[in-house]
C-alpha cells in the first residue's frame, strides 16, 4: 500500500502583478500633460492704442501731438529733442546732453507737463509717448543710455524707430 507513488502537485505561482512601474509611468504622463497644458495657453499682451481725437476726424491712429517727444541720437553723444512733429512743433528742436541735468531733466519736465495737461483734459492714463531715433552714426552705448533714462523717468510708452524723415536728417546735420 505504501508503494503507490505519491501524486506530485505543481506549485501554484503567485498571481500578483507588480504595478509599481505602471504608477510611475502614469505620474510621468500626468506631469507631462500638465506642463504641455500650461505652455500651450495663449499669452496676452496689453496694447496701448492711441486715443481718438476730434481734430483728426476721429480716426484711430491720430495722437495728440503734445504727447509726442522725439529724441534723435547722433555721433559724438549728440542729442536733439523736439516735441510734437517737425511740421507742427509744440517745442522747438534743441540740443541736449546725457546726464542728470541734461536729457533726464528734460524728459522729466516734459512728462510732468503732459501728465498735468492730460489730467486736466480728463485723460489721466494718457501720458507722454517718446520716439527714440538712433542714427547710423550713433553708438549702441547711446541707445542703452536713453533706454536707461526711460526706465529712470518711468516712461511706459516709447518706441525705437530707425527711419529718419528728410527734415530730421537736415536737423541733425545742422546741429
C-alpha atoms as a PDB file:
ATOM      1  CA  UNK A   1       0.000   0.000   0.000  1.00  0.00           C
ATOM      2  CA  UNK A   2       2.677   2.335   0.701  1.00  0.00           C
ATOM      3  CA  UNK A   3       4.239   1.544  -2.537  1.00  0.00           C
ATOM      4  CA  UNK A   4       1.875   3.642  -4.503  1.00  0.00           C
ATOM      5  CA  UNK A   5       3.535   6.642  -5.991  1.00  0.00           C
ATOM      6  CA  UNK A   6       2.565   9.925  -4.457  1.00  0.00           C
ATOM      7  CA  UNK A   7       0.821  12.419  -6.616  1.00  0.00           C
ATOM      8  CA  UNK A   8       3.091  15.283  -7.439  1.00  0.00           C
ATOM      9  CA  UNK A   9       1.287  18.508  -7.142  1.00  0.00           C
ATOM     10  CA  UNK A  10       2.526  21.546  -9.022  1.00  0.00           C
ATOM     11  CA  UNK A  11       3.242  24.653  -7.069  1.00  0.00           C
ATOM     12  CA  UNK A  12       0.871  27.481  -7.679  1.00  0.00           C
ATOM     13  CA  UNK A  13       2.689  30.642  -8.637  1.00  0.00           C
ATOM     14  CA  UNK A  14       1.742  33.954  -7.165  1.00  0.00           C
ATOM     15  CA  UNK A  15      -0.860  35.736  -9.290  1.00  0.00           C
ATOM     16  CA  UNK A  16       0.091  39.209  -8.034  1.00  0.00           C
ATOM     17  CA  UNK A  17       1.198  41.765 -10.635  1.00  0.00           C
ATOM     18  CA  UNK A  18       3.690  44.430  -9.644  1.00  0.00           C
ATOM     19  CA  UNK A  19       2.157  47.790 -10.637  1.00  0.00           C
ATOM     20  CA  UNK A  20       4.988  49.983  -9.400  1.00  0.00           C
ATOM     21  CA  UNK A  21       6.237  50.709 -12.894  1.00  0.00           C
ATOM     22  CA  UNK A  22       2.708  51.464 -14.123  1.00  0.00           C
ATOM     23  CA  UNK A  23       2.172  54.002 -11.340  1.00  0.00           C
ATOM     24  CA  UNK A  24       5.453  55.720 -12.181  1.00  0.00           C
ATOM     25  CA  UNK A  25       4.548  55.926 -15.861  1.00  0.00           C
ATOM     26  CA  UNK A  26       1.098  57.306 -15.066  1.00  0.00           C
ATOM     27  CA  UNK A  27       2.561  60.039 -12.869  1.00  0.00           C
ATOM     28  CA  UNK A  28       5.035  60.966 -15.577  1.00  0.00           C
ATOM     29  CA  UNK A  29       2.198  61.206 -18.103  1.00  0.00           C
ATOM     30  CA  UNK A  30       0.139  63.383 -15.753  1.00  0.00           C
ATOM     31  CA  UNK A  31       3.083  65.737 -15.230  1.00  0.00           C
ATOM     32  CA  UNK A  32       3.790  65.826 -18.968  1.00  0.00           C
ATOM     33  CA  UNK A  33       0.221  66.794 -19.861  1.00  0.00           C
ATOM     34  CA  UNK A  34       0.079  69.411 -17.099  1.00  0.00           C
ATOM     35  CA  UNK A  35       3.248  71.066 -18.409  1.00  0.00           C
ATOM     36  CA  UNK A  36       2.050  70.916 -22.024  1.00  0.00           C
ATOM     37  CA  UNK A  37      -1.274  72.419 -20.956  1.00  0.00           C
ATOM     38  CA  UNK A  38       0.441  75.324 -19.215  1.00  0.00           C
ATOM     39  CA  UNK A  39       2.830  76.002 -22.083  1.00  0.00           C
ATOM     40  CA  UNK A  40       0.127  75.909 -24.725  1.00  0.00           C
ATOM     41  CA  UNK A  41      -2.012  78.620 -23.101  1.00  0.00           C
ATOM     42  CA  UNK A  42      -2.001  81.778 -25.207  1.00  0.00           C
ATOM     43  CA  UNK A  43      -0.247  84.690 -23.550  1.00  0.00           C
ATOM     44  CA  UNK A  44      -1.856  88.081 -23.981  1.00  0.00           C
ATOM     45  CA  UNK A  45      -0.079  91.403 -24.049  1.00  0.00           C
ATOM     46  CA  UNK A  46      -1.595  94.756 -23.196  1.00  0.00           C
ATOM     47  CA  UNK A  47      -1.618  97.181 -26.079  1.00  0.00           C
ATOM     48  CA  UNK A  48      -1.610 100.915 -25.680  1.00  0.00           C
ATOM     49  CA  UNK A  49      -3.530 102.140 -28.664  1.00  0.00           C
ATOM     50  CA  UNK A  50      -3.795 105.850 -29.358  1.00  0.00           C
ATOM     51  CA  UNK A  51      -6.884 107.757 -28.366  1.00  0.00           C
ATOM     52  CA  UNK A  52      -9.311 109.156 -30.874  1.00  0.00           C
ATOM     53  CA  UNK A  53      -9.001 112.920 -31.191  1.00  0.00           C
ATOM     54  CA  UNK A  54     -11.680 115.002 -32.867  1.00  0.00           C
ATOM     55  CA  UNK A  55      -9.110 117.227 -34.588  1.00  0.00           C
ATOM     56  CA  UNK A  56      -8.054 114.277 -36.728  1.00  0.00           C
ATOM     57  CA  UNK A  57     -11.509 113.338 -37.885  1.00  0.00           C
ATOM     58  CA  UNK A  58     -11.891 110.796 -35.076  1.00  0.00           C
ATOM     59  CA  UNK A  59      -9.873 108.134 -36.859  1.00  0.00           C
ATOM     60  CA  UNK A  60      -7.791 105.619 -34.935  1.00  0.00           C
ATOM     61  CA  UNK A  61      -4.089 106.275 -35.068  1.00  0.00           C
ATOM     62  CA  UNK A  62      -4.266 110.012 -34.554  1.00  0.00           C
ATOM     63  CA  UNK A  63      -2.352 111.117 -31.461  1.00  0.00           C
ATOM     64  CA  UNK A  64      -2.385 114.462 -29.712  1.00  0.00           C
ATOM     65  CA  UNK A  65       0.908 115.974 -30.881  1.00  0.00           C
ATOM     66  CA  UNK A  66       1.677 117.465 -27.493  1.00  0.00           C
ATOM     67  CA  UNK A  67       2.143 113.930 -26.134  1.00  0.00           C
ATOM     68  CA  UNK A  68       4.897 113.119 -28.652  1.00  0.00           C
ATOM     69  CA  UNK A  69       8.505 113.654 -27.632  1.00  0.00           C
ATOM     70  CA  UNK A  70      11.178 112.687 -30.160  1.00  0.00           C
ATOM     71  CA  UNK A  71      14.807 112.062 -29.259  1.00  0.00           C
ATOM     72  CA  UNK A  72      17.314 111.977 -32.134  1.00  0.00           C
ATOM     73  CA  UNK A  73      20.680 110.348 -31.383  1.00  0.00           C
ATOM     74  CA  UNK A  74      23.771 111.085 -33.449  1.00  0.00           C
ATOM     75  CA  UNK A  75      27.523 110.545 -33.287  1.00  0.00           C
ATOM     76  CA  UNK A  76      29.721 112.072 -30.586  1.00  0.00           C
ATOM     77  CA  UNK A  77      26.971 111.773 -27.935  1.00  0.00           C
ATOM     78  CA  UNK A  78      24.845 114.375 -29.696  1.00  0.00           C
ATOM     79  CA  UNK A  79      21.141 114.511 -28.776  1.00  0.00           C
ATOM     80  CA  UNK A  80      18.458 116.640 -30.434  1.00  0.00           C
ATOM     81  CA  UNK A  81      14.932 116.655 -28.998  1.00  0.00           C
ATOM     82  CA  UNK A  82      11.623 118.163 -30.022  1.00  0.00           C
ATOM     83  CA  UNK A  83       8.008 117.861 -29.001  1.00  0.00           C
ATOM     84  CA  UNK A  84       5.166 117.270 -31.423  1.00  0.00           C
ATOM     85  CA  UNK A  85       6.069 116.952 -35.089  1.00  0.00           C
ATOM     86  CA  UNK A  86       8.680 118.937 -37.000  1.00  0.00           C
ATOM     87  CA  UNK A  87       5.988 120.385 -39.263  1.00  0.00           C
ATOM     88  CA  UNK A  88       3.889 121.461 -36.240  1.00  0.00           C
ATOM     89  CA  UNK A  89       6.208 121.519 -33.192  1.00  0.00           C
ATOM     90  CA  UNK A  90       4.960 122.159 -29.673  1.00  0.00           C
ATOM     91  CA  UNK A  91       8.542 122.678 -28.600  1.00  0.00           C
ATOM     92  CA  UNK A  92      11.265 123.797 -30.984  1.00  0.00           C
ATOM     93  CA  UNK A  93      14.156 121.371 -31.569  1.00  0.00           C
ATOM     94  CA  UNK A  94      17.017 121.786 -29.132  1.00  0.00           C
ATOM     95  CA  UNK A  95      20.308 120.137 -28.333  1.00  0.00           C
ATOM     96  CA  UNK A  96      20.765 118.236 -25.131  1.00  0.00           C
ATOM     97  CA  UNK A  97      23.373 116.160 -23.385  1.00  0.00           C
ATOM     98  CA  UNK A  98      23.406 112.972 -21.368  1.00  0.00           C
ATOM     99  CA  UNK A  99      23.191 113.062 -17.606  1.00  0.00           C
ATOM    100  CA  UNK A 100      21.119 114.121 -14.655  1.00  0.00           C
ATOM    101  CA  UNK A 101      20.880 117.783 -15.638  1.00  0.00           C
ATOM    102  CA  UNK A 102      20.583 117.078 -19.359  1.00  0.00           C
ATOM    103  CA  UNK A 103      18.188 114.692 -21.049  1.00  0.00           C
ATOM    104  CA  UNK A 104      16.917 113.176 -17.795  1.00  0.00           C
ATOM    105  CA  UNK A 105      15.673 116.542 -16.572  1.00  0.00           C
ATOM    106  CA  UNK A 106      14.120 117.382 -19.959  1.00  0.00           C
ATOM    107  CA  UNK A 107      12.238 114.079 -20.101  1.00  0.00           C
ATOM    108  CA  UNK A 108      11.017 114.561 -16.528  1.00  0.00           C
ATOM    109  CA  UNK A 109       9.783 118.107 -17.191  1.00  0.00           C
ATOM    110  CA  UNK A 110       8.073 117.121 -20.441  1.00  0.00           C
ATOM    111  CA  UNK A 111       6.400 114.065 -18.851  1.00  0.00           C
ATOM    112  CA  UNK A 112       5.178 116.163 -15.936  1.00  0.00           C
ATOM    113  CA  UNK A 113       3.660 118.823 -18.208  1.00  0.00           C
ATOM    114  CA  UNK A 114       1.951 116.225 -20.429  1.00  0.00           C
ATOM    115  CA  UNK A 115       0.588 114.353 -17.390  1.00  0.00           C
ATOM    116  CA  UNK A 116      -0.812 117.572 -15.902  1.00  0.00           C
ATOM    117  CA  UNK A 117      -2.381 118.560 -19.216  1.00  0.00           C
ATOM    118  CA  UNK A 118      -3.950 115.125 -19.722  1.00  0.00           C
ATOM    119  CA  UNK A 119      -5.356 115.078 -16.173  1.00  0.00           C
ATOM    120  CA  UNK A 120      -6.947 118.497 -16.753  1.00  0.00           C
ATOM    121  CA  UNK A 121      -8.488 117.217 -20.017  1.00  0.00           C
ATOM    122  CA  UNK A 122      -9.857 114.152 -18.228  1.00  0.00           C
ATOM    123  CA  UNK A 123      -7.496 111.505 -19.605  1.00  0.00           C
ATOM    124  CA  UNK A 124      -5.269 110.634 -16.633  1.00  0.00           C
ATOM    125  CA  UNK A 125      -3.955 107.424 -18.216  1.00  0.00           C
ATOM    126  CA  UNK A 126      -2.628 109.212 -21.311  1.00  0.00           C
ATOM    127  CA  UNK A 127       0.992 110.105 -20.831  1.00  0.00           C
ATOM    128  CA  UNK A 128       3.981 111.084 -22.919  1.00  0.00           C
ATOM    129  CA  UNK A 129       4.983 108.959 -25.921  1.00  0.00           C
ATOM    130  CA  UNK A 130       8.727 109.006 -26.568  1.00  0.00           C
ATOM    131  CA  UNK A 131      10.114 108.196 -30.007  1.00  0.00           C
ATOM    132  CA  UNK A 132      13.807 107.306 -29.953  1.00  0.00           C
ATOM    133  CA  UNK A 133      15.560 107.589 -33.294  1.00  0.00           C
ATOM    134  CA  UNK A 134      19.208 106.481 -33.267  1.00  0.00           C
ATOM    135  CA  UNK A 135      21.114 107.427 -36.407  1.00  0.00           C
ATOM    136  CA  UNK A 136      23.501 105.042 -38.122  1.00  0.00           C
ATOM    137  CA  UNK A 137      26.358 107.061 -36.653  1.00  0.00           C
ATOM    138  CA  UNK A 138      25.185 106.823 -33.034  1.00  0.00           C
ATOM    139  CA  UNK A 139      26.709 104.249 -30.724  1.00  0.00           C
ATOM    140  CA  UNK A 140      24.981 101.344 -29.032  1.00  0.00           C
ATOM    141  CA  UNK A 141      26.002 102.866 -25.691  1.00  0.00           C
ATOM    142  CA  UNK A 142      23.948 105.982 -26.500  1.00  0.00           C
ATOM    143  CA  UNK A 143      20.867 103.880 -27.164  1.00  0.00           C
ATOM    144  CA  UNK A 144      21.322 101.967 -23.906  1.00  0.00           C
ATOM    145  CA  UNK A 145      21.777 105.256 -22.021  1.00  0.00           C
ATOM    146  CA  UNK A 146      18.500 106.595 -23.447  1.00  0.00           C
ATOM    147  CA  UNK A 147      16.703 103.369 -22.550  1.00  0.00           C
ATOM    148  CA  UNK A 148      18.067 103.755 -19.016  1.00  0.00           C
ATOM    149  CA  UNK A 149      16.610 107.269 -18.935  1.00  0.00           C
ATOM    150  CA  UNK A 150      13.217 105.840 -19.970  1.00  0.00           C
ATOM    151  CA  UNK A 151      13.359 103.463 -17.012  1.00  0.00           C
ATOM    152  CA  UNK A 152      14.536 106.154 -14.580  1.00  0.00           C
ATOM    153  CA  UNK A 153      11.732 108.542 -15.625  1.00  0.00           C
ATOM    154  CA  UNK A 154       9.062 105.775 -15.621  1.00  0.00           C
ATOM    155  CA  UNK A 155       8.216 106.258 -19.298  1.00  0.00           C
ATOM    156  CA  UNK A 156       5.840 103.428 -20.168  1.00  0.00           C
ATOM    157  CA  UNK A 157       5.273 104.148 -23.853  1.00  0.00           C
ATOM    158  CA  UNK A 158       8.302 104.526 -26.090  1.00  0.00           C
ATOM    159  CA  UNK A 159       9.434 103.235 -29.443  1.00  0.00           C
ATOM    160  CA  UNK A 160      12.783 102.834 -31.154  1.00  0.00           C
ATOM    161  CA  UNK A 161      12.482 103.875 -34.793  1.00  0.00           C
ATOM    162  CA  UNK A 162      15.331 103.652 -37.278  1.00  0.00           C
ATOM    163  CA  UNK A 163      13.792 105.760 -40.041  1.00  0.00           C
ATOM    164  CA  UNK A 164      14.573 109.446 -40.284  1.00  0.00           C
ATOM    165  CA  UNK A 165      12.484 111.944 -42.200  1.00  0.00           C
ATOM    166  CA  UNK A 166      14.445 114.253 -44.525  1.00  0.00           C
ATOM    167  CA  UNK A 167      13.720 117.156 -42.138  1.00  0.00           C
ATOM    168  CA  UNK A 168      15.192 115.217 -39.211  1.00  0.00           C
ATOM    169  CA  UNK A 169      18.311 114.359 -41.231  1.00  0.00           C
ATOM    170  CA  UNK A 170      18.761 118.053 -42.050  1.00  0.00           C
ATOM    171  CA  UNK A 171      18.205 118.943 -38.386  1.00  0.00           C
ATOM    172  CA  UNK A 172      20.947 116.542 -37.249  1.00  0.00           C
ATOM    173  CA  UNK A 173      23.316 117.775 -39.954  1.00  0.00           C
ATOM    174  CA  UNK A 174      22.792 121.422 -38.956  1.00  0.00           C
ATOM    175  CA  UNK A 175      23.381 120.870 -35.242  1.00  0.00           C
END
